[in-house]
């Protein structure tokens, strides 16, 4: 599978426009901590994960806000933080 940045941008804009079109201008996320499967085992469908790490949505959001304010340089790993936030939003606003 090959994904272009242009496609990602278009999909993100389409989905965010969908949220706004359905009356969501803000989303309240009430959960904070979440379980994460480490990358080394996440994509191995033949081996059941045996270890998990803990993530924190408020920490992910804080790091993204630093980038938005210009207090931190953008980096590719920030997409991991962004994806955790998007997952929480997607699970909250199912429509």
PDB file of C-alpha atoms in Angstrom:
ATOM      1  CA  UNK A   1       0.000   0.000   0.000  1.00  0.00           C
ATOM      2  CA  UNK A   2       1.318   3.410  -0.948  1.00  0.00           C
ATOM      3  CA  UNK A   3      -0.218   6.543   0.558  1.00  0.00           C
ATOM      4  CA  UNK A   4       0.497  10.065  -0.595  1.00  0.00           C
ATOM      5  CA  UNK A   5       0.664  13.040   1.719  1.00  0.00           C
ATOM      6  CA  UNK A   6      -1.797  14.769  -0.591  1.00  0.00           C
ATOM      7  CA  UNK A   7      -4.333  11.978  -0.052  1.00  0.00           C
ATOM      8  CA  UNK A   8      -3.822  12.111   3.711  1.00  0.00           C
ATOM      9  CA  UNK A   9      -4.376  15.871   3.697  1.00  0.00           C
ATOM     10  CA  UNK A  10      -7.554  15.522   1.617  1.00  0.00           C
ATOM     11  CA  UNK A  11      -8.962  12.777   3.819  1.00  0.00           C
ATOM     12  CA  UNK A  12      -8.216  14.733   6.989  1.00  0.00           C
ATOM     13  CA  UNK A  13      -9.885  17.868   5.609  1.00  0.00           C
ATOM     14  CA  UNK A  14     -12.897  15.855   4.427  1.00  0.00           C
ATOM     15  CA  UNK A  15     -13.366  14.201   7.820  1.00  0.00           C
ATOM     16  CA  UNK A  16     -12.908  17.430   9.768  1.00  0.00           C
ATOM     17  CA  UNK A  17     -15.382  19.170   7.448  1.00  0.00           C
ATOM     18  CA  UNK A  18     -17.787  16.303   8.146  1.00  0.00           C
ATOM     19  CA  UNK A  19     -17.474  16.915  11.897  1.00  0.00           C
ATOM     20  CA  UNK A  20     -18.117  20.627  11.514  1.00  0.00           C
ATOM     21  CA  UNK A  21     -21.031  19.938   9.185  1.00  0.00           C
ATOM     22  CA  UNK A  22     -22.564  17.787  11.911  1.00  0.00           C
ATOM     23  CA  UNK A  23     -22.308  20.558  14.481  1.00  0.00           C
ATOM     24  CA  UNK A  24     -19.014  19.656  16.134  1.00  0.00           C
ATOM     25  CA  UNK A  25     -16.906  22.771  16.641  1.00  0.00           C
ATOM     26  CA  UNK A  26     -15.362  21.383  19.834  1.00  0.00           C
ATOM     27  CA  UNK A  27     -15.035  17.868  21.181  1.00  0.00           C
ATOM     28  CA  UNK A  28     -14.749  17.073  24.868  1.00  0.00           C
ATOM     29  CA  UNK A  29     -12.412  14.154  25.488  1.00  0.00           C
ATOM     30  CA  UNK A  30     -13.076  12.763  28.948  1.00  0.00           C
ATOM     31  CA  UNK A  31     -10.587   9.878  28.885  1.00  0.00           C
ATOM     32  CA  UNK A  32      -6.875  10.479  29.314  1.00  0.00           C
ATOM     33  CA  UNK A  33      -4.771   7.334  29.670  1.00  0.00           C
ATOM     34  CA  UNK A  34      -4.826   4.564  27.070  1.00  0.00           C
ATOM     35  CA  UNK A  35      -3.127   1.245  26.393  1.00  0.00           C
ATOM     36  CA  UNK A  36      -0.729   0.988  23.498  1.00  0.00           C
ATOM     37  CA  UNK A  37       0.828  -2.060  21.857  1.00  0.00           C
ATOM     38  CA  UNK A  38       4.533  -1.415  21.115  1.00  0.00           C
ATOM     39  CA  UNK A  39       5.362  -1.087  17.427  1.00  0.00           C
ATOM     40  CA  UNK A  40       7.574  -4.186  17.460  1.00  0.00           C
ATOM     41  CA  UNK A  41       4.551  -6.432  18.055  1.00  0.00           C
ATOM     42  CA  UNK A  42       1.601  -4.329  16.846  1.00  0.00           C
ATOM     43  CA  UNK A  43       1.732  -5.554  13.238  1.00  0.00           C
ATOM     44  CA  UNK A  44       2.598  -9.214  13.885  1.00  0.00           C
ATOM     45  CA  UNK A  45      -0.715 -10.962  13.369  1.00  0.00           C
ATOM     46  CA  UNK A  46       0.740 -14.360  14.266  1.00  0.00           C
ATOM     47  CA  UNK A  47       1.891 -13.433  17.755  1.00  0.00           C
ATOM     48  CA  UNK A  48      -0.485 -12.192  20.433  1.00  0.00           C
ATOM     49  CA  UNK A  49       0.943  -9.077  22.146  1.00  0.00           C
ATOM     50  CA  UNK A  50       2.281  -9.777  25.597  1.00  0.00           C
ATOM     51  CA  UNK A  51       3.312  -6.305  26.655  1.00  0.00           C
ATOM     52  CA  UNK A  52       1.612  -2.962  26.565  1.00  0.00           C
ATOM     53  CA  UNK A  53       2.688   0.589  27.232  1.00  0.00           C
ATOM     54  CA  UNK A  54       0.632   3.456  28.603  1.00  0.00           C
ATOM     55  CA  UNK A  55      -0.120   6.586  26.604  1.00  0.00           C
ATOM     56  CA  UNK A  56      -1.748   9.808  27.747  1.00  0.00           C
ATOM     57  CA  UNK A  57      -4.003  11.909  25.537  1.00  0.00           C
ATOM     58  CA  UNK A  58      -3.372  15.113  27.487  1.00  0.00           C
ATOM     59  CA  UNK A  59       0.375  14.645  27.013  1.00  0.00           C
ATOM     60  CA  UNK A  60      -0.095  13.925  23.291  1.00  0.00           C
ATOM     61  CA  UNK A  61      -2.217  17.067  22.935  1.00  0.00           C
ATOM     62  CA  UNK A  62       0.283  19.158  24.887  1.00  0.00           C
ATOM     63  CA  UNK A  63       3.099  18.109  22.537  1.00  0.00           C
ATOM     64  CA  UNK A  64       0.955  18.937  19.489  1.00  0.00           C
ATOM     65  CA  UNK A  65       0.090  22.338  20.963  1.00  0.00           C
ATOM     66  CA  UNK A  66       3.827  23.084  21.369  1.00  0.00           C
ATOM     67  CA  UNK A  67       4.262  22.470  17.641  1.00  0.00           C
ATOM     68  CA  UNK A  68       1.235  24.623  16.831  1.00  0.00           C
ATOM     69  CA  UNK A  69       2.593  27.513  18.954  1.00  0.00           C
ATOM     70  CA  UNK A  70       6.059  27.193  17.416  1.00  0.00           C
ATOM     71  CA  UNK A  71       7.658  26.144  20.723  1.00  0.00           C
ATOM     72  CA  UNK A  72       8.709  22.826  19.209  1.00  0.00           C
ATOM     73  CA  UNK A  73       9.790  21.849  15.719  1.00  0.00           C
ATOM     74  CA  UNK A  74       7.400  19.570  13.811  1.00  0.00           C
ATOM     75  CA  UNK A  75       8.568  15.966  13.637  1.00  0.00           C
ATOM     76  CA  UNK A  76       7.196  12.833  12.021  1.00  0.00           C
ATOM     77  CA  UNK A  77       6.583  11.127  15.361  1.00  0.00           C
ATOM     78  CA  UNK A  78       4.004  13.815  16.154  1.00  0.00           C
ATOM     79  CA  UNK A  79       1.689  11.888  13.811  1.00  0.00           C
ATOM     80  CA  UNK A  80       1.621   9.173  16.499  1.00  0.00           C
ATOM     81  CA  UNK A  81       0.356  11.725  19.030  1.00  0.00           C
ATOM     82  CA  UNK A  82      -2.091  13.101  16.455  1.00  0.00           C
ATOM     83  CA  UNK A  83      -3.402   9.630  15.665  1.00  0.00           C
ATOM     84  CA  UNK A  84      -4.136   8.948  19.346  1.00  0.00           C
ATOM     85  CA  UNK A  85      -6.181  12.160  19.523  1.00  0.00           C
ATOM     86  CA  UNK A  86      -8.002  11.356  16.278  1.00  0.00           C
ATOM     87  CA  UNK A  87      -8.793   7.852  17.503  1.00  0.00           C
ATOM     88  CA  UNK A  88     -10.300   9.213  20.724  1.00  0.00           C
ATOM     89  CA  UNK A  89     -12.363  11.741  18.748  1.00  0.00           C
ATOM     90  CA  UNK A  90     -13.521   9.135  16.236  1.00  0.00           C
ATOM     91  CA  UNK A  91     -14.691   6.837  19.014  1.00  0.00           C
ATOM     92  CA  UNK A  92     -16.480   9.730  20.765  1.00  0.00           C
ATOM     93  CA  UNK A  93     -18.371  11.253  17.813  1.00  0.00           C
ATOM     94  CA  UNK A  94     -19.576   8.173  15.958  1.00  0.00           C
ATOM     95  CA  UNK A  95     -22.087   9.417  13.362  1.00  0.00           C
TER      96      UNK A  95
END
